[in-house]
CSV table of C-alpha atoms and ligand atoms in Angstrom, one decimal:
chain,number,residue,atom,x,y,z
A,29,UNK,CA,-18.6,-0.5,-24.3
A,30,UNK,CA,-16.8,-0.8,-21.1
A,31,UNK,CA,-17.1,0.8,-17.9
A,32,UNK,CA,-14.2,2.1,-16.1
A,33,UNK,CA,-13.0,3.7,-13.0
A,34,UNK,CA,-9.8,5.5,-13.8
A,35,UNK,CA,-7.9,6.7,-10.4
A,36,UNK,CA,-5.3,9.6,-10.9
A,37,UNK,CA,-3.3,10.7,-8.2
A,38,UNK,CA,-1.8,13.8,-6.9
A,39,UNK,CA,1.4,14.6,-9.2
A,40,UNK,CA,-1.4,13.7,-12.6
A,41,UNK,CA,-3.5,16.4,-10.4
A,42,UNK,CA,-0.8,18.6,-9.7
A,43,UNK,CA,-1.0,21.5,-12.1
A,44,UNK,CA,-3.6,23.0,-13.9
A,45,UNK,CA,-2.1,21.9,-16.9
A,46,UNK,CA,-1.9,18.8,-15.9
A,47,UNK,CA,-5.3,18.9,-14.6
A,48,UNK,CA,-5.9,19.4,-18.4
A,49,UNK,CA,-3.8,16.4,-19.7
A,50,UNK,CA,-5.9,14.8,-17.4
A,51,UNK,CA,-9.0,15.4,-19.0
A,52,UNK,CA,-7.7,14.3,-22.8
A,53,UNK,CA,-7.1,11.0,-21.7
A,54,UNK,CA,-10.6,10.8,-20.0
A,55,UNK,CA,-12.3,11.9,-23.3
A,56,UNK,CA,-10.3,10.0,-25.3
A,57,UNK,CA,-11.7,6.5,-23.3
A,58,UNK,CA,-15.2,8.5,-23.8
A,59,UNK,CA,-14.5,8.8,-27.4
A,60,UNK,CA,-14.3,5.1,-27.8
A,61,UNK,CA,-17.6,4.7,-26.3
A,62,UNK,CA,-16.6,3.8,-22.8
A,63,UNK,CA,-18.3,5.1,-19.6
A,64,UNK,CA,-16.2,6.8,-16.9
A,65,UNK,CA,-16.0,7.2,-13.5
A,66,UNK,CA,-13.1,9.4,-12.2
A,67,UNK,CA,-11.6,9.7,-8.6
A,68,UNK,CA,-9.1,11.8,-8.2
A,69,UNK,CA,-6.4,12.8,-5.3
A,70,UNK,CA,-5.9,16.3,-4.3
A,71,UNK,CA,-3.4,18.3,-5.7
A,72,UNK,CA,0.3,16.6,-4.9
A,73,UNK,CA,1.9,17.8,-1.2
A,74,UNK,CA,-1.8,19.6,-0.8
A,75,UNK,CA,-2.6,17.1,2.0
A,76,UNK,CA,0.8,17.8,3.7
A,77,UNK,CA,0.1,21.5,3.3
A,78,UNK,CA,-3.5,21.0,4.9
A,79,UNK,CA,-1.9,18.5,8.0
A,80,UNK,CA,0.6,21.1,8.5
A,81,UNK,CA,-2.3,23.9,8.6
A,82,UNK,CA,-4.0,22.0,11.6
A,83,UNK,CA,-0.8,21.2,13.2
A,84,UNK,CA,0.1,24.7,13.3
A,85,UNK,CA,-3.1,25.4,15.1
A,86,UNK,CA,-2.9,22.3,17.6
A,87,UNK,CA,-0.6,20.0,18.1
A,88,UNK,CA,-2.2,16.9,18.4
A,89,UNK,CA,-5.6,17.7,15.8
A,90,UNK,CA,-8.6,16.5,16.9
A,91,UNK,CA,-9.5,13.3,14.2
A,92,UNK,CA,-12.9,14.9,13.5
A,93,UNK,CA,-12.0,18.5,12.5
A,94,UNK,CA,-9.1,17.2,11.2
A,95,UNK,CA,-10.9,15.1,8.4
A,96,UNK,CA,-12.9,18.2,7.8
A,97,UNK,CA,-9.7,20.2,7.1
A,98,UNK,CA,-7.5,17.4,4.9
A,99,UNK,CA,-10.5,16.6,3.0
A,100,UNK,CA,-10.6,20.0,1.0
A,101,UNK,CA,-8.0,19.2,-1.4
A,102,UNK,CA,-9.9,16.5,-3.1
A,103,UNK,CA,-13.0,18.8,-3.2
A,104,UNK,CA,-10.9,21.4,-5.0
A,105,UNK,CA,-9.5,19.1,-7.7
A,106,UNK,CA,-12.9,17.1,-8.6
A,107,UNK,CA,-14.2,20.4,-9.1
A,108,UNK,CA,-11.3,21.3,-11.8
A,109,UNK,CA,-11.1,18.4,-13.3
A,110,UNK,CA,-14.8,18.8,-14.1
A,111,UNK,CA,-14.5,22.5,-15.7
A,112,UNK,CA,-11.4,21.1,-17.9
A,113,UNK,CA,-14.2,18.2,-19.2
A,114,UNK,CA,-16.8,20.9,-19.9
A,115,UNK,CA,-14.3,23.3,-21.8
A,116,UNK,CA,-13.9,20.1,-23.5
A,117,UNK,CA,-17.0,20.2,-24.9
A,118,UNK,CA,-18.0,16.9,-22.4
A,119,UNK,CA,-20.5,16.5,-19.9
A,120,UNK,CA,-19.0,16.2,-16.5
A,121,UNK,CA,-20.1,15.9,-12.9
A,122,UNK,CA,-17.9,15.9,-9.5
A,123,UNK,CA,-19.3,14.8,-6.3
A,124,UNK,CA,-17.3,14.8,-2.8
A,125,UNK,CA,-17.3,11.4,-0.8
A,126,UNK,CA,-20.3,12.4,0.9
A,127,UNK,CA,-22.6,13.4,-1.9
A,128,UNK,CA,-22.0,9.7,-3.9
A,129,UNK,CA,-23.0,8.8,-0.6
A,130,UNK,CA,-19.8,6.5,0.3
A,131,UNK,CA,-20.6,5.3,4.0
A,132,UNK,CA,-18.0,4.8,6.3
A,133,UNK,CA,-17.5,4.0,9.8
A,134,UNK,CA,-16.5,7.0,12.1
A,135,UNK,CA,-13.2,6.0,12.4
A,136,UNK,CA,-12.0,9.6,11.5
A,137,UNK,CA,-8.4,9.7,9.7
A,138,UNK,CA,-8.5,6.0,8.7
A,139,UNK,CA,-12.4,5.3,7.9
A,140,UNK,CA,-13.3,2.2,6.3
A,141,UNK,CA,-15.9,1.9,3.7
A,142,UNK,CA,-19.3,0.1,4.7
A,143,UNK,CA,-21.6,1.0,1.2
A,144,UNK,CA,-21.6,2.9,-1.7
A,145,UNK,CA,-24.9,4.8,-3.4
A,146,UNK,CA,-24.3,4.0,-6.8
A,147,UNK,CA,-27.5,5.5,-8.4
A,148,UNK,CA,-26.6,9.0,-9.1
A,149,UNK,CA,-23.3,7.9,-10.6
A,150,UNK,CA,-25.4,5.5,-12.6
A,151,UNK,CA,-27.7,7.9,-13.6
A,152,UNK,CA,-25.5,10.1,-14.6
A,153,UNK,CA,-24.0,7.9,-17.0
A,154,UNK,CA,-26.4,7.1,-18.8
A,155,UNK,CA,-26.5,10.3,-19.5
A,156,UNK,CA,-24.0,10.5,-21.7
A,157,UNK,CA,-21.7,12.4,-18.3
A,158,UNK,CA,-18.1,11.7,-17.0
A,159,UNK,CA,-18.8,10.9,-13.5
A,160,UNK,CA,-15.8,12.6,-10.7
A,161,UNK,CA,-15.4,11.5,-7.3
A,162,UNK,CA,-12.9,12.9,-5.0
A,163,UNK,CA,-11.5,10.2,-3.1
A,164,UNK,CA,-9.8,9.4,0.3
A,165,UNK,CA,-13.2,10.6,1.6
A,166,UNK,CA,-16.8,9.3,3.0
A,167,UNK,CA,-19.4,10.0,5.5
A,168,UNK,CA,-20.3,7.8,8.4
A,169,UNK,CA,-23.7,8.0,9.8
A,170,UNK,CA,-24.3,10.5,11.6
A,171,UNK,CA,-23.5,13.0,8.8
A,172,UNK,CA,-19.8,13.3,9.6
A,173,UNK,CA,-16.9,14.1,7.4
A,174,UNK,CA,-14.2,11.0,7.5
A,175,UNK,CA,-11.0,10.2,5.4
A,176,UNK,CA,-9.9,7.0,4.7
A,177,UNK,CA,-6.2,7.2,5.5
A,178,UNK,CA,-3.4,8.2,3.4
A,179,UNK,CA,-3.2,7.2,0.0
A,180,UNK,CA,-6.9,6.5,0.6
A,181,UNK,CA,-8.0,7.2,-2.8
A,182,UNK,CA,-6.6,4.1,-4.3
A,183,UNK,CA,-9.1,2.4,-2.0
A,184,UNK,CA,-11.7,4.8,-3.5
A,185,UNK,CA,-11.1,4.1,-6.6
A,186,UNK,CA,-11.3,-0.2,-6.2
A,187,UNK,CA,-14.1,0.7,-3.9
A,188,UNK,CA,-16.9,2.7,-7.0
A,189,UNK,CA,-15.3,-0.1,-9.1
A,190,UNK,CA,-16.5,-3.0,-7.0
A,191,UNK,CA,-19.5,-1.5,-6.5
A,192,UNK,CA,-20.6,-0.6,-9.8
A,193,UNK,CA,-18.9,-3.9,-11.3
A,194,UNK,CA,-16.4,-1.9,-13.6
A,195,UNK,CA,-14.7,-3.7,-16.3
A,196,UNK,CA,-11.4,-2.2,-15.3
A,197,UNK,CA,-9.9,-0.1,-12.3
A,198,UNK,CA,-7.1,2.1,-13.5
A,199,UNK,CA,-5.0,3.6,-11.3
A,200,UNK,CA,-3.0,6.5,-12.9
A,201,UNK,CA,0.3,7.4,-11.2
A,202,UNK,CA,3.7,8.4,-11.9
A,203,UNK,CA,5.1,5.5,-12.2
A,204,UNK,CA,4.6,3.1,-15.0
A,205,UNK,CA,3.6,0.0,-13.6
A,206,UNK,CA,4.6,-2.2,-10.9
A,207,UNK,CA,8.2,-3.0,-10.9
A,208,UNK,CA,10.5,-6.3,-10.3
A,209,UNK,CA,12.1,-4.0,-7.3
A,210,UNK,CA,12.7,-0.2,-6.8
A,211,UNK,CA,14.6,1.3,-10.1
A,212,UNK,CA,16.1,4.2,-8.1
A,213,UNK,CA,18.2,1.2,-6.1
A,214,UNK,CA,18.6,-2.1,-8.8
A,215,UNK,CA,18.4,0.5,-12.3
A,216,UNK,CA,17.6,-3.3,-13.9
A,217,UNK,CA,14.6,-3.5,-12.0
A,218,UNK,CA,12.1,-4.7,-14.8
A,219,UNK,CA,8.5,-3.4,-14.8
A,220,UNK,CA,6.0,-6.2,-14.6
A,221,UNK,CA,2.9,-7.0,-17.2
A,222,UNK,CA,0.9,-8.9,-14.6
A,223,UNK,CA,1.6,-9.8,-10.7
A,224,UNK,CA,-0.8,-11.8,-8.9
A,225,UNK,CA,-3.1,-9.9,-6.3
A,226,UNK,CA,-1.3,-12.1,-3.5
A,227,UNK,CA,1.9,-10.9,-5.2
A,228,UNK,CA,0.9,-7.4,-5.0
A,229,UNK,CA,-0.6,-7.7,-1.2
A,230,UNK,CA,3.0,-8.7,-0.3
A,231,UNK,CA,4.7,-5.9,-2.8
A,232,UNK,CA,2.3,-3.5,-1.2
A,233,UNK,CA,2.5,-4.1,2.7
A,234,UNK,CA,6.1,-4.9,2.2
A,235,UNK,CA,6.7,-0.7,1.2
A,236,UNK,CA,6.3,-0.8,-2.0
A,237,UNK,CA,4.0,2.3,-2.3
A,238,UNK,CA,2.7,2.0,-5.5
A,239,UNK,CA,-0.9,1.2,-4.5
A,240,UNK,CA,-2.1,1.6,-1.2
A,241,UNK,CA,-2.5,-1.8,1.1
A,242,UNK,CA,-6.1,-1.3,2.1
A,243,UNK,CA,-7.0,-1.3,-2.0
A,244,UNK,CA,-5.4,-3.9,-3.0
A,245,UNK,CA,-7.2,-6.2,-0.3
A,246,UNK,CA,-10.4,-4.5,-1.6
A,247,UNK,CA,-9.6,-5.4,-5.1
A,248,UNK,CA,-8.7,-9.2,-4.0
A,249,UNK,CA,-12.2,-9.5,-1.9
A,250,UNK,CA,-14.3,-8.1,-4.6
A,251,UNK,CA,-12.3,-9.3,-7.4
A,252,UNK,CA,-11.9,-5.9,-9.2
A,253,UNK,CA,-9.7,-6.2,-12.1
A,254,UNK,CA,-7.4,-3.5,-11.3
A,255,UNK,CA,-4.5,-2.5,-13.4
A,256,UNK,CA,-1.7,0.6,-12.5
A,257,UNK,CA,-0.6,2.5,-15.3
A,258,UNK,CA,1.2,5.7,-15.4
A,259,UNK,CA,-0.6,9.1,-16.3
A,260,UNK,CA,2.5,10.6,-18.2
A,261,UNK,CA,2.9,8.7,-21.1
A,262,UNK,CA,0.4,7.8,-23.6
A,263,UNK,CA,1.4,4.2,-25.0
A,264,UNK,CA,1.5,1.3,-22.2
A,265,UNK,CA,-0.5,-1.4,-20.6
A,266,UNK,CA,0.8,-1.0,-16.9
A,267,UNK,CA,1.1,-3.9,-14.8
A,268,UNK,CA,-2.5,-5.9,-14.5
A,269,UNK,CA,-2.8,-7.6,-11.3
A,270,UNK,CA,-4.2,-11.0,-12.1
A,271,UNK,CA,-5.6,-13.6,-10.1
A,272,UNK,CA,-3.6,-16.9,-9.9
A,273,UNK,CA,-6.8,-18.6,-10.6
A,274,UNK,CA,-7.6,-17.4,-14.1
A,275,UNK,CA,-3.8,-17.4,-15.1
A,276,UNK,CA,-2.8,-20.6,-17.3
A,277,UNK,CA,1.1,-19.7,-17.8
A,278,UNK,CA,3.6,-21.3,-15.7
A,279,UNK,CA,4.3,-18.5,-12.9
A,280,UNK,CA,8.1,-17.0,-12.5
A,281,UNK,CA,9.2,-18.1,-9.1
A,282,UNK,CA,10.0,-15.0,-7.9
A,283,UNK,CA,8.4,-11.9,-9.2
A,284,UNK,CA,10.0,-9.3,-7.0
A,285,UNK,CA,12.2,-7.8,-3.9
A,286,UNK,CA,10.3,-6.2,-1.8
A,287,UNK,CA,11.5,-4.2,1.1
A,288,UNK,CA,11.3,-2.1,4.2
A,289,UNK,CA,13.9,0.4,6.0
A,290,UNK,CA,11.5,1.3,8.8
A,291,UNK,CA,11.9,-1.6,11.0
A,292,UNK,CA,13.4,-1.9,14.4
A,293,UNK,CA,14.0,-4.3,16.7
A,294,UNK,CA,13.6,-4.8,20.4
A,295,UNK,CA,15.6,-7.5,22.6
A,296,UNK,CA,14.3,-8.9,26.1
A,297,UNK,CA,17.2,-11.2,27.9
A,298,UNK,CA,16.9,-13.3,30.5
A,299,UNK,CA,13.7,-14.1,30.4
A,300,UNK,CA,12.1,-17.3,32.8
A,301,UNK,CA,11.3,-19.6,29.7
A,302,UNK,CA,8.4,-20.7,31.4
A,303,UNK,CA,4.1,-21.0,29.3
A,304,UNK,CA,3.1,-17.7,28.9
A,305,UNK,CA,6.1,-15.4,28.6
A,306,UNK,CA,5.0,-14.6,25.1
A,307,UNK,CA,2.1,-13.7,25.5
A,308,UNK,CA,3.2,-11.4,28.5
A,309,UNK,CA,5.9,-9.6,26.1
A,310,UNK,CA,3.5,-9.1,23.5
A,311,UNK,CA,0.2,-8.8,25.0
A,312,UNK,CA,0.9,-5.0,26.0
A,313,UNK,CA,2.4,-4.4,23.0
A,314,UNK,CA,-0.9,-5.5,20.8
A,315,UNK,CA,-2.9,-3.6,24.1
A,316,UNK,CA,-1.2,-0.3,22.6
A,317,UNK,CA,-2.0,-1.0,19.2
A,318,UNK,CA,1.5,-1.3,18.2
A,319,UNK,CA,2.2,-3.9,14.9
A,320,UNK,CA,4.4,-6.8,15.6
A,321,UNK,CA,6.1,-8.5,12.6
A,322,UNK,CA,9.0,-10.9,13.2
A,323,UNK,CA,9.4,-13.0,16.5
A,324,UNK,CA,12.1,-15.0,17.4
A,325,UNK,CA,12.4,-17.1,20.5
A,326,UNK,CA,15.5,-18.4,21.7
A,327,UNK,CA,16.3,-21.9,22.8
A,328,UNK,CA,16.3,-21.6,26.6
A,329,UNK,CA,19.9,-21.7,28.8
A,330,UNK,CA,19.3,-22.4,32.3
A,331,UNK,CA,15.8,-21.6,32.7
A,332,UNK,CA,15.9,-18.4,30.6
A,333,UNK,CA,15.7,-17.3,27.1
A,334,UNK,CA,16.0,-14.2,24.8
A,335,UNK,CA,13.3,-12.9,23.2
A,336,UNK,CA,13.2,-10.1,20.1
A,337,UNK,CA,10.6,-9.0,17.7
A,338,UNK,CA,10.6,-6.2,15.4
A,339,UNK,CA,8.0,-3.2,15.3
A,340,UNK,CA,7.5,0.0,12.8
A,341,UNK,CA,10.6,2.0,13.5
A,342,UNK,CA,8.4,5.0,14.4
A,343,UNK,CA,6.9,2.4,17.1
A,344,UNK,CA,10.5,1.5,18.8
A,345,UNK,CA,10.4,4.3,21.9
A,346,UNK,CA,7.0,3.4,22.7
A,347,UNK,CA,7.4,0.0,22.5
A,348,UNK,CA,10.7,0.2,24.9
A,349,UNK,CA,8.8,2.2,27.5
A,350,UNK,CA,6.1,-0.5,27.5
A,351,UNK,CA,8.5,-3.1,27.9
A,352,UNK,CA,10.5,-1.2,31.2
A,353,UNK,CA,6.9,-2.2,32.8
A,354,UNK,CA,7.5,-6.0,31.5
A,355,UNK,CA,10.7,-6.7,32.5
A,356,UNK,CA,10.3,-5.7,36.2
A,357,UNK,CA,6.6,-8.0,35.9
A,358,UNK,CA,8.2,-11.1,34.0
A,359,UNK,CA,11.6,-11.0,36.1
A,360,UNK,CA,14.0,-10.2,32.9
A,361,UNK,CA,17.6,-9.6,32.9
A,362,UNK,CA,18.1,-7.0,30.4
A,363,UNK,CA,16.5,-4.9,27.5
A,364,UNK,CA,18.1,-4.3,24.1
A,365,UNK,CA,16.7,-1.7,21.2
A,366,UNK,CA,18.1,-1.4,17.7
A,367,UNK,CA,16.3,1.0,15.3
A,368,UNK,CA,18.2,0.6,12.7
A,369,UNK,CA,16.8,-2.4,10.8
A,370,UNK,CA,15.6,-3.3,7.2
A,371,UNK,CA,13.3,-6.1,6.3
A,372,UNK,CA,13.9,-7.3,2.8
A,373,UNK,CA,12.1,-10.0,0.8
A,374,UNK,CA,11.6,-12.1,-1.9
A,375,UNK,CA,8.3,-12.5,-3.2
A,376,UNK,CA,6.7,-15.3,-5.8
A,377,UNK,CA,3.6,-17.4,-6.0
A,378,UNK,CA,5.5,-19.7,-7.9
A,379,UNK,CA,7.5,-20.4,-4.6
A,380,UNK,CA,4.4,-23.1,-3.5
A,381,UNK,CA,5.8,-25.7,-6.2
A,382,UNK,CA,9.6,-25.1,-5.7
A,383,UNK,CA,11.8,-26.0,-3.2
A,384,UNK,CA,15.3,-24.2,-2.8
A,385,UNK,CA,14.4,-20.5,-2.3
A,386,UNK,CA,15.5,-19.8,0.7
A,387,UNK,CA,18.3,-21.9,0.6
A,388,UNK,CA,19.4,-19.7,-2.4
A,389,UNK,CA,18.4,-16.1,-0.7
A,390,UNK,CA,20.4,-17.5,2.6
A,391,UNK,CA,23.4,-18.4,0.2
A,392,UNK,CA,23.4,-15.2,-1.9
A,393,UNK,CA,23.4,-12.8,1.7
A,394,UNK,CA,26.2,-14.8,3.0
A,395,UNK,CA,28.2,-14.7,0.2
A,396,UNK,CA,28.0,-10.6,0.7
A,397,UNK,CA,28.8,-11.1,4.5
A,398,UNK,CA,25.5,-9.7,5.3
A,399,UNK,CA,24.8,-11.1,8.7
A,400,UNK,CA,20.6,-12.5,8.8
A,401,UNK,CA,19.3,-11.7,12.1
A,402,UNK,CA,15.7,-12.8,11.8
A,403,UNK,CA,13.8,-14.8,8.8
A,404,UNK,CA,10.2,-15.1,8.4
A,405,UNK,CA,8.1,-17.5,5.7
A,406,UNK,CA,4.6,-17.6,3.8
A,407,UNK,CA,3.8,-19.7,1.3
A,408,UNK,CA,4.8,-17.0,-0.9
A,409,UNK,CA,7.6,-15.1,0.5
A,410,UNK,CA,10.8,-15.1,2.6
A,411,UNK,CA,11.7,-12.2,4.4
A,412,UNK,CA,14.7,-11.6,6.6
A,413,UNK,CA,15.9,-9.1,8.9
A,414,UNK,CA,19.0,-7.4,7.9
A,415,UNK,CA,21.3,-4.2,9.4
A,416,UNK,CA,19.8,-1.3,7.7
A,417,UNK,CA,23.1,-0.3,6.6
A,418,UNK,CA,23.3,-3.2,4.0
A,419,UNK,CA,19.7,-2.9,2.5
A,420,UNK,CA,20.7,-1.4,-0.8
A,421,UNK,CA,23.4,-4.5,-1.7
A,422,UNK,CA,20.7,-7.2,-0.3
A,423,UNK,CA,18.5,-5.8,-2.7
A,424,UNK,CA,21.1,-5.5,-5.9
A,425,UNK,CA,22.3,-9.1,-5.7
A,426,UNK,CA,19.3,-10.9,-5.0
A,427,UNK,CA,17.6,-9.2,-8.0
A,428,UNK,CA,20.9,-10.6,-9.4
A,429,UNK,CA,20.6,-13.8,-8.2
A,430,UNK,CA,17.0,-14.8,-8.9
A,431,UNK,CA,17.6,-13.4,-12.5
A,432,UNK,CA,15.4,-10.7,-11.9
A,433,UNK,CA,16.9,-8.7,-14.3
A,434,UNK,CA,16.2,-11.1,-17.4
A,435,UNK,CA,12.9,-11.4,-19.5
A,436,UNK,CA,11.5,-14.6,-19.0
A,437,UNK,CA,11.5,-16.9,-21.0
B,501,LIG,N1,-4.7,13.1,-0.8
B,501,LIG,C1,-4.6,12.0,0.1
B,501,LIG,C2,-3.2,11.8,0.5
B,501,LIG,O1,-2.3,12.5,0.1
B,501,LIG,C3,-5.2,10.7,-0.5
B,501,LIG,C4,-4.5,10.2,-1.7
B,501,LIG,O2,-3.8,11.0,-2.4
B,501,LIG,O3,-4.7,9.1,-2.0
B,501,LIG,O4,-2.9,10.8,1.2
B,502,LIG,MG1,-1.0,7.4,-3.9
């Protein structure tokens, strides 16, 4: 007997008879004598419908009656999924965020979880009952509705199963699994059996937005074993994220291309290359909150050099205003803003024990004419900055290229 948290997500939630297909899988993992917790999303484009709602009624929606408002459509569809288990003939309970007791900070709209209560669930259990939790959803101290961000039931989800040490942490979507790349833009994109959590942070925070960031950084600090499957089809082992520790195999080099479109970049020239012109740049840039990814320094020309870095796209008019205010501090000649960037990447543990990757990424770009305009390393990926306009062939021939494509071996 094993105990599992199975995650399904809006589209598996989006239809009462889906709602229903839903429930046969869950009894069917009962059947075999496994216990079940269940966190669902609400109903697909619900949550848009609901941010819409409070828009409608102001603008800008205050964080704490917004929370109260978004965090409906999860209540509606525990609730659901609950009556489909008892017409079922199963014993079934739903509880919101609060009512598990999940305790978050009072960050409202992007809570993170502190503790969960995990005796009711246990209780219930035992008792023979399908446990439902609606997720993306907590309570912070005071007594105070929060969510935890979109896509925040994913993080629900690794969250119960950390805390009640679940065997497995499913994550039902509409995909499949995890793939080498996006099918819709290589159609030869393979899906992967396993991807190593470090793989999978990159995949994730790169745009790939099968799983949401925050859970897979849960599932890597508690070690949850945490596999994503697709709720439409009833054969299929997903793609298990592994860690690189308990894998024996040889790992591919590269296990996938990740990418961005929403990236843009922001130029200051002429700057007095003099110690602490970075820091001046950037430091009211991190002041506003704003993410900073690549940075590129020039070599300096006469006592001044060029300085770029790229932010979210949705980030690039605030980020120019901010930097008006710099360039008349630091003394610099000129500002420069292109929004139309793309940030693609090739990702691989098996990088660490082999040179020549970025030689052959560099090689395989040039070869298309598509003109690199920033790079940035880890151990276990390269990423450059490219002209939006040639994201889709980066992608295509460096799937190509790093064979992708082909089963290994
Ligand atoms: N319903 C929330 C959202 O749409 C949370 C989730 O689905 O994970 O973001
Ligand atoms: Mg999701």
């Amino acid at each position: 007997m094993a105990l599992i948290v199975q995650k399904y997500g809006g589209t598996s939630m989006g239809t009462p008879e889906r709602i229903k297909n839903v429930a046969r899988r869950i009894a069917k993992f009962q059947a075999q004598g496994h216990q079940v917790v269940v966190v669902v999303s609400a109903m697909s484009g619900e949550t848009n419908r609901l941010i819409g709602l409070a828009k409608e009624i102001q603008a800008q929606p205050d964080p704490r009656e917004l929370d109260v408002v978004v965090s409906t459509g999860e209540q509606v569809t525990i609730g659901l999924l609950c009556m489909a288990l008892i017409n079922m003939g199963l014993k079934a309970r739903s509880y919101t965020g609060p009512q598990v007791r999940i305790l978050t900070d009072s960050s409202f709209t992007k809570a993170r979880i502190l503790k969960i209560d995990e005796d009711r669930m246990r209780k219930d259990l035992e008792e023979g009952s399908v446990v439902v939790v609606a997720g993306f959803q907590g309570v912070d101290d005071a007594g105070n509705l929060t969510t935890l961000g979109r896509g925040g039931s994913d993080t629900t989800g690794v969250a119960l199963a950390a805390a009640l040490r679940a065997d497995e942490c499913q994550i039902y979507t509409d995909v499949d699994g995890v793939y080498t790349t996006d099918p819709r833009i290589v159609p030869e994109a393979r899906k992967l059996d396993t991807i190593t959590f470090e793989e999978m942070l990159e995949m994730a925070s790169l745009g790939s937005k099968v799983l949401q960031i925050r859970s897979v950084e849960f599932a890597g600090k508690y070690k949850v074993r945490l596999r994503v499957l697709s709720s439409f089809q009833d054969e299929g082992e997903g793609t298990l994220i592994t860690f690189e520790d308990d894998i024996k195999m040889e790992q591919p080099i590269i296990s996938g291309i990740a990418f961005n479109r929403d990236e843009a970049k922001l130029t200051v020239l002429g700057v007095p290359d003099r110690p602490g012109i970075a820091y001046q740049i950037l430091g009211p840039i991190a002041d506003a909150n704003i993410d900073v990814d690549m940075i590129i320094q020039n070599v300096s020309h006469d006592g001044t050099t060029d300085f770029s870095f790229t932010v979210p796209r949705g980030e690039h008019d605030r980020a120019l205003g901010i930097l008006e205010g710099v360039k008349a501090h630091v003394g610099a000649r000129e500002l420069r803003g292109d929004r139309s960037m793309a940030k693609v990447s090739v990702v691989g543990v098996g990088m660490r024990s082999h040179v020549g990757i970025a030689s052959k990424m560099f090689r395989t770009l040039a070869e298309e004419g598509i003109n690199i305009q920033m790079i940035s390393t880890s151990e276990i990926k390269i990423s450059v900055a490219i002209d939006e306009k040639y994201l889709e062939l980066a992608v295509r021939v460096l799937h190509k290229a790093f064979e992708l494509d082909q089963v290994p071996a």
